Amino acid sequence: MKRYKQTKNIQTGLLKLSELCSTETDVNCLYINLQKVIRQYFPADNLYIERFDGKANDPYFINELFCAPIKPQLHSDIVDFISAIAKPVYLNHDQVFILENENDVVKRPFPLRNDETQLVDVWLMAPLTMINKAFGLVAIKGFISQSDSKSEDLQLIRYIAAQISSFIQRHQAINQLQTYSQDINQLIGERTADLQQTNLRLRKQVEERRAIEQQLYFAAHHDTLTKLPNRAMFSERLEHSLKHVKRHPNHRFAVLFIDLDRFKVINDTLGHHIGDLLLIEIAERIADCIRGNDILARLGGDEFVILLDTLVQHEDAEDIAQRIIETIEQPFVIDNQELYSSASIGITVCDRHYQNAAEVLRDADAAMYQAKALGKGRFIFFDDSMRQQLMANLNLEHELRKALREKEFTLHFQRISDLNQELNNASQTLGFETLLRWQHPKRGLLNPGDFLAVAEESGLIIDIECWVLASVAEQLVRWDAEGNHNNTFVSVNLSPRQLQHKTQVRQLIDVIHQHFPNPERLILEFNERAFVQNPEQSLQALNTLKAAGVKLALDDYGHGLSSLNYLSSYPFAFIKLHQSFVKSLNSNEKNLTLAKSLHELGDSFGFRLVAEGVETQAQLDLVKKAGCDYAQGYFISRPQAADLPKEVNNHSDDDVVDCA
């Protein structure tokens, strides 16, 4: 019964406390009445309120007028400990009870303190909080617990602290409201006086904002260089046209995909400034070739697209494409330099079978690449056969990835013969050229021509060539262990991709150093395609490879541009004459003279001539006469796999290709 009365007394006190905190407006009256409630309804001596910052002029700071503050009664290290916890705490002489959450009470030893610290009374404390942040403490001194559970006592002080915190927030709000009320008339007057000027400024800001939004929209949907619509805006208009076609089946429109020929050469040679000026002028010329309702956009780089709206017949697209090709072929004069370019154009006529803009651009792009492959400076309409070719290439790419994983590639080697030794009837093998083959599970043994184009386009050529280098290194080790072809060279033909970026060159050197303890036995062959687009980068890459210890060869010389600059400025140890050039020696006396001159230049520039594709005794005699140092071809030795037994070809016993 006594316990029941005590509980009822405390509940009555809490009710009084809640009513007092929700109705009282004067701080001093509140504190006096709070003390009365505490002493009347709770087993404790006094209620204490103190801010952490201890501001003397703060209305909630309780000074000696009512009772002493907390800090003189508790040592500062204890107050700091309680303040840091910022949770309800029951503190007696030797222990601390902390309310971690709703009902979970954690018991801790009394905090370490100065020997002079004395704790006379029992304290029940809780933080004062505002916006989930503690700004002070409320404490009941000399609290005598009526419960066996410290959780009830701690929840009690938390409730008291919450009521006082609520009062403080309400009181602050009232004071702020009074302050605002005092200033409101003056503020209204000032605002009224400035209203017209403010409205003018706001209207100006709105106009400026609208202008900025228009600029941002334009920037997001237009190319910064040519001011033409960009890919995003063109795709939006293309999607709109596709929806129109679905509603009106008889409607037709076309997309022209334009790519400039030789633009990269101009850009890399003369600089990006000249390239940008050229793009601007080309955009203007193309715009003059289209109709008013057509849309011209720049996708990026040297790629432009045109949406020909309302296509009556295919001839309309043909006429516009032809006009574009003819106008771009006319010379450009930029910064007093006369420049020439051309355009390859892919055209797709759009009907209901297209589902989205990406499909249209994909087909137009494919037609453009077909136009480039057929000789550039022309236009091609997309047809189903191109889509079938695209799918075939995609399937081939998938099979190539599988071939890499399952090691379906194999290497064949073709002997390179030393012609100087041939002259002395003591034939000696200089080395072997590595030839890649693919043992396709269904199509049989495939030559590089069947898959290298897709490997190049997909980027798989890099991984394939890394495998080739590692396999060649293993073959050299086997030959050396068996005593076959000691100290011979092995040449590997590499893709131009290997020279395009410094990072790729470093990776290539890492592969070489990893697999070739003697890199001087490795010859890396590149054809002229590797140097046309970016001569400076290519030359730097070749010098880096030479410094790494490998030897370099220029492949297929006499088949393409065959610039003399490659002979004098590039670090080639070997110049390999293309088989078409070798075949011409029999019927073209000038080429024979040219070959002799190349041999003489080799003595000055430090390279040696290698004749490729020697297929007859007559051709072998001619390349010897021309001064070629080395030769290879079916007449000398046919390519064969390294794991095949020794084989004698039709030439002589000295020409046995020993690829153990």
XYZ file of C-alpha atoms in Angstrom:
660
model
C 0.000 0.000 0.000
C 2.852 2.370 0.837
C 4.483 1.667 -2.486
C 1.187 2.353 -4.236
C 0.846 5.724 -2.499
C 4.411 6.681 -3.420
C 3.816 5.774 -7.059
C 0.561 7.696 -7.140
C 2.322 10.681 -5.524
C 5.007 10.671 -8.194
C 2.423 10.421 -10.979
C 0.574 13.363 -9.465
C 3.839 15.277 -9.348
C 4.531 14.510 -12.977
C 1.079 15.733 -13.913
C 1.662 18.956 -11.953
C 5.069 19.317 -13.572
C 3.616 18.858 -17.080
C 0.828 21.353 -16.409
C 3.262 23.887 -14.954
C 5.703 23.653 -17.885
C 2.910 23.993 -20.447
C 1.211 27.030 -18.827
C 3.884 29.071 -17.019
C 5.512 31.906 -18.963
C 7.802 33.507 -16.364
C 11.133 31.764 -15.896
C 11.671 32.713 -12.261
C 8.140 31.691 -11.269
C 8.611 28.438 -13.107
C 11.741 27.556 -11.152
C 10.190 28.375 -7.786
C 7.127 26.303 -8.575
C 9.287 23.467 -9.914
C 11.137 23.357 -6.595
C 7.830 23.143 -4.772
C 6.653 20.289 -6.983
C 9.921 18.381 -6.543
C 9.926 18.719 -2.763
C 6.221 17.912 -2.443
C 5.888 14.942 -4.760
C 9.377 13.492 -5.222
C 11.752 12.032 -2.606
C 14.507 14.583 -3.240
C 15.969 17.860 -1.874
C 16.176 20.186 -4.861
C 15.888 20.533 -8.622
C 18.870 22.076 -10.437
C 19.048 23.465 -13.960
C 22.278 24.543 -15.606
C 23.468 25.287 -19.118
C 26.640 23.633 -20.340
C 28.015 27.008 -21.412
C 27.179 28.594 -18.034
C 26.153 31.970 -19.400
C 25.475 34.181 -16.361
C 22.935 36.294 -18.212
C 21.047 33.314 -19.600
C 17.429 33.246 -18.295
C 17.770 29.521 -17.557
C 20.963 29.784 -15.549
C 20.051 29.373 -11.820
C 22.292 31.281 -9.477
C 22.591 31.641 -5.728
C 19.328 33.581 -5.588
C 17.529 30.248 -5.493
C 20.212 27.673 -4.794
C 23.809 27.009 -5.630
C 24.648 25.894 -9.190
C 25.607 22.281 -9.867
C 29.319 22.745 -10.489
C 30.294 23.992 -6.983
C 28.581 20.903 -5.544
C 30.003 18.374 -8.006
C 33.620 18.320 -9.035
C 34.137 19.589 -12.579
C 35.435 16.231 -13.867
C 32.158 14.597 -12.783
C 30.085 17.288 -14.476
C 32.198 16.951 -17.631
C 31.682 13.178 -17.543
C 27.904 13.533 -17.204
C 27.804 16.234 -19.910
C 29.762 14.053 -22.321
C 27.387 11.105 -21.857
C 24.305 13.308 -22.480
C 21.967 10.540 -21.287
C 19.896 10.001 -18.102
C 22.255 9.088 -15.224
C 21.770 7.853 -11.648
C 24.911 8.759 -9.638
C 25.643 7.491 -6.141
C 28.798 7.275 -4.086
C 30.549 4.571 -6.057
C 28.553 3.693 -9.150
C 26.905 5.179 -12.223
C 23.711 3.888 -13.874
C 23.080 5.100 -17.458
C 19.856 4.737 -19.462
C 21.216 3.770 -22.873
C 17.807 3.382 -24.555
C 14.170 2.886 -23.565
C 14.694 0.150 -20.942
C 18.357 -0.757 -21.152
C 20.335 0.431 -18.098
C 24.115 0.142 -18.157
C 26.045 0.042 -14.911
C 29.528 1.580 -14.829
C 32.106 2.212 -12.115
C 32.266 5.683 -10.681
C 34.406 7.867 -12.968
C 38.023 8.449 -12.012
C 38.423 11.723 -10.264
C 40.654 13.827 -8.083
C 41.298 12.516 -4.580
C 39.761 15.698 -3.233
C 36.477 14.966 -5.002
C 33.725 14.079 -2.601
C 30.224 12.926 -3.511
C 27.916 13.660 -0.601
C 24.504 13.230 -2.190
C 22.806 10.938 -4.649
C 22.041 12.638 -7.978
C 19.531 11.818 -10.694
C 20.394 13.697 -13.906
C 19.303 14.004 -17.530
C 20.299 16.216 -20.473
C 18.238 19.172 -21.648
C 17.838 18.807 -25.398
C 16.824 21.084 -28.237
C 16.615 19.819 -31.816
C 18.223 16.523 -30.701
C 21.205 18.347 -29.187
C 22.006 18.579 -25.452
C 22.448 22.147 -24.162
C 22.320 21.634 -20.406
C 21.532 19.448 -17.427
C 18.596 19.006 -15.087
C 19.351 17.209 -11.822
C 17.486 16.134 -8.687
C 19.739 16.244 -5.647
C 19.443 13.719 -2.863
C 17.012 11.512 -4.781
C 15.798 8.523 -2.842
C 14.729 5.698 -5.147
C 11.361 4.122 -4.428
C 11.864 1.436 -7.044
C 13.979 -1.648 -7.307
C 14.638 -0.805 -10.933
C 16.910 2.082 -11.829
C 15.170 2.160 -15.204
C 12.038 3.725 -13.688
C 14.089 6.432 -11.917
C 16.034 7.221 -15.065
C 12.875 7.368 -17.175
C 11.433 9.713 -14.509
C 14.290 12.222 -14.770
C 14.201 11.923 -18.567
C 10.520 12.883 -18.529
C 11.232 15.849 -16.208
C 14.074 16.986 -18.490
C 11.837 16.681 -21.551
C 9.150 18.871 -19.924
C 11.680 21.547 -18.939
C 13.299 21.421 -22.403
C 9.866 21.886 -23.939
C 9.250 24.906 -21.715
C 12.608 26.434 -22.645
C 11.896 26.005 -26.342
C 8.415 27.456 -25.919
C 9.788 30.374 -23.923
C 12.414 31.070 -26.550
C 9.756 30.957 -29.235
C 7.638 33.455 -27.263
C 10.612 35.792 -26.834
C 11.439 35.528 -30.519
C 7.825 36.197 -31.402
C 7.830 39.287 -29.185
C 11.044 40.440 -30.817
C 9.570 39.849 -34.241
C 6.395 41.697 -33.245
C 8.412 44.722 -32.177
C 10.276 44.812 -35.423
C 7.485 43.838 -37.766
C 6.024 47.298 -38.277
C 9.392 48.812 -39.019
C 10.231 45.895 -41.323
C 6.911 46.239 -43.166
C 7.552 49.911 -43.669
C 11.011 49.332 -45.017
C 9.804 46.525 -47.247
C 6.932 48.564 -48.565
C 9.279 51.393 -49.463
C 11.555 49.019 -51.362
C 8.792 46.904 -52.885
C 8.745 48.517 -56.307
C 12.519 48.427 -56.651
C 12.595 44.825 -55.424
C 9.947 43.814 -57.927
C 12.011 45.364 -60.686
C 15.077 43.457 -59.538
C 13.071 40.232 -59.354
C 11.748 40.695 -62.858
C 15.280 41.286 -64.052
C 16.492 38.178 -62.248
C 13.678 36.122 -63.779
C 14.634 37.362 -67.223
C 18.293 36.612 -66.567
C 17.393 33.159 -65.257
C 15.275 32.480 -68.317
C 18.171 33.539 -70.534
C 20.569 31.286 -68.592
C 18.156 28.354 -68.890
C 17.929 28.936 -72.620
C 21.724 29.028 -72.819
C 22.000 25.837 -70.787
C 19.419 24.107 -72.968
C 21.248 25.231 -76.093
C 24.592 24.041 -74.679
C 23.095 20.672 -73.718
C 21.592 20.123 -77.172
C 24.138 21.720 -79.501
C 27.748 21.193 -80.474
C 29.985 23.854 -78.950
C 32.209 24.133 -82.030
C 29.812 24.206 -84.978
C 26.650 25.251 -83.038
C 24.821 22.411 -84.776
C 22.462 20.089 -82.882
C 24.362 17.372 -81.037
C 23.701 13.649 -80.644
C 21.158 14.146 -77.843
C 18.998 16.605 -79.770
C 19.308 14.656 -83.025
C 18.233 11.453 -81.258
C 15.174 13.232 -79.837
C 14.109 14.444 -83.290
C 14.823 11.026 -84.771
C 12.636 9.340 -82.138
C 9.869 11.798 -82.968
C 10.149 10.947 -86.665
C 9.998 7.220 -85.891
C 6.783 7.709 -83.894
C 5.341 9.683 -86.813
C 6.156 6.808 -89.189
C 4.313 4.342 -86.952
C 1.197 6.545 -87.082
C 1.564 7.194 -90.814
C 2.887 4.012 -92.505
C 3.291 5.653 -95.913
C 5.630 8.313 -94.561
C 9.349 7.869 -95.277
C 12.460 9.675 -94.143
C 16.185 8.980 -94.364
C 19.283 9.432 -92.245
C 22.674 10.240 -93.772
C 25.756 9.354 -91.722
C 28.764 11.401 -92.898
C 32.389 10.722 -92.007
C 35.254 12.846 -93.321
C 38.141 11.092 -95.040
C 41.691 12.055 -94.040
C 40.489 14.468 -91.373
C 42.612 12.828 -88.661
C 45.715 13.250 -90.814
C 44.980 16.963 -91.239
C 44.164 17.357 -87.544
C 47.295 15.564 -86.343
C 49.591 17.213 -88.887
C 48.413 20.829 -88.800
C 46.985 20.948 -85.287
C 43.578 21.004 -83.646
C 43.042 24.708 -84.365
C 43.183 24.135 -88.128
C 41.071 21.015 -87.676
C 38.391 22.966 -85.798
C 38.274 25.670 -88.467
C 37.957 22.982 -91.122
C 35.034 21.366 -89.285
C 33.231 24.708 -89.021
C 33.561 25.360 -92.742
C 32.536 21.806 -93.635
C 29.425 22.172 -91.443
C 28.510 25.352 -93.325
C 28.973 23.655 -96.702
C 26.824 20.677 -95.704
C 24.114 22.997 -94.369
C 23.937 24.651 -97.799
C 23.216 21.251 -99.385
C 20.120 20.303 -97.373
C 16.521 21.510 -97.358
C 14.978 23.869 -94.841
C 13.066 21.186 -92.969
C 16.040 18.790 -92.731
C 18.190 18.559 -89.601
C 21.992 18.575 -89.654
C 23.838 17.530 -86.482
C 27.387 16.786 -85.413
C 27.843 13.596 -83.414
C 31.432 14.344 -82.482
C 34.873 14.284 -84.084
C 34.450 14.361 -87.859
C 31.032 12.652 -87.900
C 27.889 14.451 -89.071
C 24.341 13.159 -89.508
C 21.375 14.493 -91.459
C 17.697 13.736 -90.934
C 15.986 14.073 -94.319
C 12.370 14.611 -93.430
C 9.579 13.687 -95.848
C 11.494 11.542 -98.304
C 9.499 11.158 -101.518
C 11.899 8.822 -103.325
C 15.405 7.406 -102.925
C 16.725 9.801 -105.539
C 16.160 12.720 -103.125
C 18.651 11.231 -100.662
C 21.051 10.395 -103.495
C 20.987 13.971 -104.826
C 21.720 15.475 -101.418
C 24.488 12.930 -100.694
C 26.115 13.612 -104.055
C 25.960 17.384 -103.513
C 27.631 16.958 -100.108
C 30.421 14.797 -101.556
C 31.056 17.267 -104.379
C 31.098 20.341 -102.150
C 33.467 18.765 -99.611
C 35.842 17.690 -102.387
C 36.338 21.353 -103.288
C 39.556 22.793 -101.736
C 39.439 24.602 -98.388
C 41.646 27.605 -97.746
C 42.272 27.953 -94.002
C 44.988 30.208 -92.586
C 46.445 30.571 -96.080
C 46.713 26.787 -96.427
C 44.900 24.843 -99.102
C 43.376 21.666 -97.697
C 41.539 18.800 -99.341
C 39.123 16.308 -97.870
C 36.316 14.024 -98.926
C 33.294 12.382 -97.353
C 31.994 8.842 -97.064
C 28.229 8.685 -96.521
C 25.991 5.885 -95.320
C 22.242 6.209 -95.963
C 19.399 4.341 -94.346
C 15.774 4.821 -95.371
C 13.593 4.546 -92.282
C 10.272 2.753 -92.122
C 8.168 1.077 -89.446
C 10.540 -1.800 -88.720
C 12.930 0.488 -86.811
C 12.205 0.546 -83.077
C 14.484 3.352 -81.869
C 17.020 5.964 -82.919
C 19.997 3.795 -81.956
C 19.031 1.190 -84.575
C 18.802 3.824 -87.304
C 22.195 5.323 -86.451
C 23.718 1.836 -86.238
C 22.613 0.940 -89.775
C 23.593 4.310 -91.244
C 26.994 3.978 -89.576
C 27.428 0.485 -91.020
C 26.628 1.770 -94.511
C 29.155 4.577 -94.047
C 31.914 2.093 -93.147
C 30.987 0.082 -96.234
C 31.409 3.242 -98.319
C 34.862 3.781 -96.807
C 35.836 0.190 -97.505
C 34.869 0.596 -101.176
C 37.225 3.527 -101.685
C 35.883 6.533 -99.755
C 34.363 9.654 -101.289
C 31.073 7.878 -102.062
C 27.667 7.033 -100.585
C 26.080 3.648 -99.909
C 22.507 2.711 -98.985
C 22.131 0.295 -96.122
C 20.593 -3.080 -96.986
C 19.908 -6.354 -95.221
C 23.149 -7.904 -96.385
C 25.049 -5.336 -94.304
C 22.981 -6.257 -91.257
C 23.823 -9.891 -91.921
C 27.490 -8.964 -92.169
C 27.244 -7.072 -88.885
C 25.725 -10.118 -87.222
C 28.392 -12.327 -88.779
C 31.119 -10.044 -87.436
C 29.461 -10.048 -84.031
C 29.336 -13.836 -84.028
C 32.936 -14.006 -85.216
C 33.979 -11.698 -82.380
C 32.235 -14.020 -79.914
C 34.022 -17.024 -81.431
C 37.356 -15.178 -81.226
C 36.872 -14.568 -77.521
C 36.090 -18.253 -77.085
C 39.144 -19.162 -79.159
C 41.339 -17.125 -76.842
C 39.905 -18.790 -73.760
C 40.156 -22.317 -75.177
C 43.523 -21.792 -76.932
C 42.341 -22.634 -80.437
C 45.093 -20.569 -82.091
C 48.252 -22.138 -83.455
C 51.485 -20.829 -84.934
C 53.176 -21.692 -88.206
C 56.714 -20.633 -89.031
C 58.245 -19.735 -92.404
C 61.969 -19.810 -92.868
C 63.880 -16.617 -93.715
C 67.014 -17.551 -95.655
C 70.347 -15.711 -95.687
C 71.045 -15.062 -99.400
C 74.690 -14.236 -98.798
C 75.180 -17.775 -97.540
C 73.123 -19.067 -100.489
C 75.677 -17.489 -102.837
C 78.412 -19.512 -101.174
C 76.365 -22.716 -101.417
C 76.158 -22.839 -97.626
C 72.581 -21.969 -96.890
C 71.936 -20.688 -93.390
C 68.647 -19.835 -91.696
C 68.472 -16.273 -90.453
C 65.230 -16.910 -88.645
C 61.526 -17.525 -89.030
C 58.470 -15.388 -89.559
C 55.615 -16.316 -87.243
C 52.281 -16.868 -88.993
C 49.074 -17.035 -86.970
C 46.437 -19.666 -87.704
C 43.085 -20.421 -86.067
C 42.079 -24.053 -85.714
C 38.363 -23.358 -85.866
C 36.296 -26.242 -84.431
C 33.861 -26.162 -87.388
C 35.556 -24.304 -90.253
C 38.967 -25.908 -89.949
C 42.297 -24.087 -90.187
C 41.746 -20.352 -90.867
C 44.279 -17.832 -92.158
C 44.546 -14.360 -90.546
C 42.629 -12.804 -93.424
C 39.535 -14.635 -92.226
C 39.448 -13.049 -88.772
C 42.069 -10.316 -88.212
C 39.801 -7.482 -89.393
C 37.233 -8.324 -86.714
C 40.000 -8.808 -84.163
C 41.356 -5.344 -85.004
C 37.958 -3.656 -84.827
C 37.010 -5.306 -81.531
C 40.408 -4.733 -79.897
C 40.945 -8.479 -79.355
C 44.055 -8.225 -81.524
C 46.032 -6.971 -78.505
C 45.277 -10.087 -76.435
C 45.866 -12.348 -79.426
C 49.269 -10.804 -80.123
C 50.268 -11.085 -76.466
C 49.494 -14.798 -76.727
C 51.554 -14.997 -79.934
C 54.585 -13.378 -78.266
C 54.386 -15.696 -75.258
C 54.050 -18.752 -77.529
C 56.966 -17.660 -79.731
C 59.136 -17.290 -76.634
C 58.219 -20.843 -75.567
C 59.106 -22.114 -79.053
C 62.544 -20.474 -78.881
C 63.177 -22.205 -75.566
C 62.212 -25.581 -77.076
C 64.443 -25.043 -80.094
C 67.406 -24.080 -77.909
C 66.863 -27.105 -75.652
C 66.802 -29.412 -78.694
C 69.802 -27.740 -80.317
C 67.755 -26.577 -83.302
C 68.134 -23.125 -84.829
C 70.375 -21.765 -82.109
C 70.581 -17.960 -82.065
C 68.060 -17.599 -84.892
C 65.632 -14.701 -85.016
C 61.868 -14.950 -84.883
C 59.724 -12.181 -86.383
C 56.171 -11.352 -85.348
C 53.845 -9.044 -87.303
C 51.987 -6.687 -84.939
C 48.920 -4.494 -85.258
C 49.161 -0.676 -85.529
C 47.142 -0.567 -82.286
C 50.308 -1.523 -80.418
C 51.847 1.879 -81.274
C 48.882 4.203 -80.824
C 49.197 4.925 -77.095
C 52.144 5.173 -74.724
C 50.368 2.935 -72.226
C 49.997 0.179 -74.818
C 53.683 0.476 -75.759
C 54.667 0.070 -72.096
C 52.417 -2.994 -71.797
C 53.976 -4.479 -74.942
C 57.476 -3.972 -73.507
C 56.377 -5.609 -70.247
C 55.205 -8.673 -72.198
C 58.511 -8.821 -74.092
C 60.639 -8.540 -70.958
C 58.469 -11.133 -69.219
C 58.881 -13.792 -71.903
C 62.124 -12.982 -73.775
C 65.360 -13.178 -71.758
C 67.130 -12.268 -75.034
C 64.835 -9.698 -76.724
C 67.435 -9.116 -79.466
C 66.249 -12.405 -81.025
C 62.766 -10.919 -81.542
C 61.890 -8.933 -84.689
C 58.672 -6.910 -84.554
C 57.154 -6.165 -87.951
C 54.826 -3.233 -88.689
C 53.400 -2.145 -92.026
C 52.842 1.438 -93.158
C 49.319 1.602 -91.700
C 50.922 1.875 -88.265
C 52.515 5.251 -89.089
C 50.025 7.081 -91.306
C 47.590 8.413 -88.703
C 50.030 9.591 -86.025
C 53.619 9.584 -87.338
C 55.164 11.336 -84.330
C 53.648 8.949 -81.770
C 54.536 5.958 -83.924
C 58.165 7.050 -84.313
C 58.482 7.632 -80.579
C 56.977 4.204 -79.894
C 59.403 2.495 -82.304
C 62.381 4.171 -80.660
C 61.118 3.003 -77.273
C 60.800 -0.576 -78.547
C 64.276 -0.455 -80.038
C 65.653 0.758 -76.715
C 63.984 -2.273 -75.106
C 66.289 -4.520 -77.171
C 64.094 -5.824 -79.986
C 64.742 -5.403 -83.693
C 62.219 -3.707 -85.963
C 61.109 -4.417 -89.517
C 59.013 -2.439 -92.003
C 56.667 -4.937 -93.632
C 55.085 -4.820 -97.118
C 57.356 -2.071 -98.459
C 56.613 -1.289 -102.103
C 52.914 -2.031 -101.741
C 51.542 1.218 -100.246
C 52.906 4.755 -100.014
C 56.441 3.453 -99.393
C 57.796 6.776 -98.220
C 61.582 7.204 -98.164
C 61.083 8.906 -94.810
C 60.494 5.469 -93.291
C 63.946 4.410 -94.460
C 65.882 7.418 -93.210
C 64.096 8.437 -90.022
C 62.643 5.245 -88.568
C 64.780 2.744 -86.611
C 64.208 -0.269 -88.852
C 66.777 -3.037 -88.993
C 64.950 -4.763 -91.873
C 62.903 -3.552 -94.856
C 60.680 -6.336 -96.204
C 59.737 -5.977 -99.861
C 56.128 -6.922 -100.585
C 55.605 -9.989 -102.758
C 53.888 -7.881 -105.455
C 57.065 -5.783 -105.714
C 59.172 -8.943 -105.876
C 56.985 -10.345 -108.674
C 57.374 -7.097 -110.634
C 61.171 -7.394 -110.774
C 60.925 -9.776 -113.719
C 58.942 -7.342 -115.865
C 59.774 -3.911 -114.451
C 63.381 -2.829 -114.873
C 62.723 0.355 -112.884
C 61.697 -1.635 -109.846
C 64.846 -3.729 -110.150
C 66.901 -0.534 -110.220
C 64.906 0.782 -107.266
C 65.612 -2.398 -105.298
C 69.344 -2.015 -105.971
C 69.147 1.584 -104.777
C 67.369 0.465 -101.615
C 70.180 -2.009 -100.993
C 72.728 0.814 -101.290
C 70.654 3.009 -98.974
C 70.603 0.145 -96.477
C 74.385 0.309 -96.225
C 74.083 4.005 -95.283
C 71.001 3.873 -93.053
C 71.720 0.552 -91.349
C 68.917 -1.689 -92.614
C 68.860 -4.929 -94.596
C 66.474 -5.921 -97.417
C 64.234 -8.960 -97.087
C 62.344 -10.237 -100.150
C 58.918 -11.728 -99.377
C 56.865 -14.147 -101.480
C 59.700 -15.719 -103.491
C 57.943 -18.490 -105.414
C 60.285 -19.380 -108.302
C 63.978 -19.802 -109.013
C 63.791 -16.811 -111.349
C 62.452 -14.601 -108.599
C 65.155 -15.847 -106.242
C 67.839 -14.981 -108.793
C 66.372 -11.498 -109.275
C 66.230 -10.635 -105.582
C 69.856 -11.781 -105.278
C 70.722 -9.578 -108.263
C 68.886 -6.659 -106.663
C 71.041 -7.000 -103.576
C 68.485 -8.379 -101.132
C 70.183 -9.826 -98.077
C 67.436 -12.251 -97.066
C 64.418 -13.900 -98.658
C 61.380 -15.994 -97.774
C 58.601 -17.623 -99.730
C 57.119 -20.913 -100.832
C 60.103 -21.605 -103.096
C 62.450 -21.409 -100.111
C 60.219 -22.918 -97.452
C 56.530 -23.358 -96.875
C 55.074 -22.329 -93.502
C 54.444 -25.204 -91.149
C 53.448 -25.765 -87.552
C 56.265 -25.956 -85.043
C 55.208 -29.369 -83.756
C 55.321 -31.017 -87.206
C 58.254 -33.255 -88.147
C 61.020 -32.015 -90.416
C 59.911 -31.600 -94.004
C 61.831 -31.193 -97.228
C 60.261 -28.863 -99.810
C 60.669 -28.886 -103.543
C 63.717 -26.639 -103.602
C 66.615 -28.543 -102.078
C 67.712 -30.541 -99.082
C 69.372 -27.445 -97.669
C 66.000 -25.757 -97.422
C 64.534 -28.121 -94.848
C 62.377 -26.190 -92.363
C 63.268 -27.608 -88.975
C 60.491 -26.460 -86.622
C 60.784 -29.011 -83.888
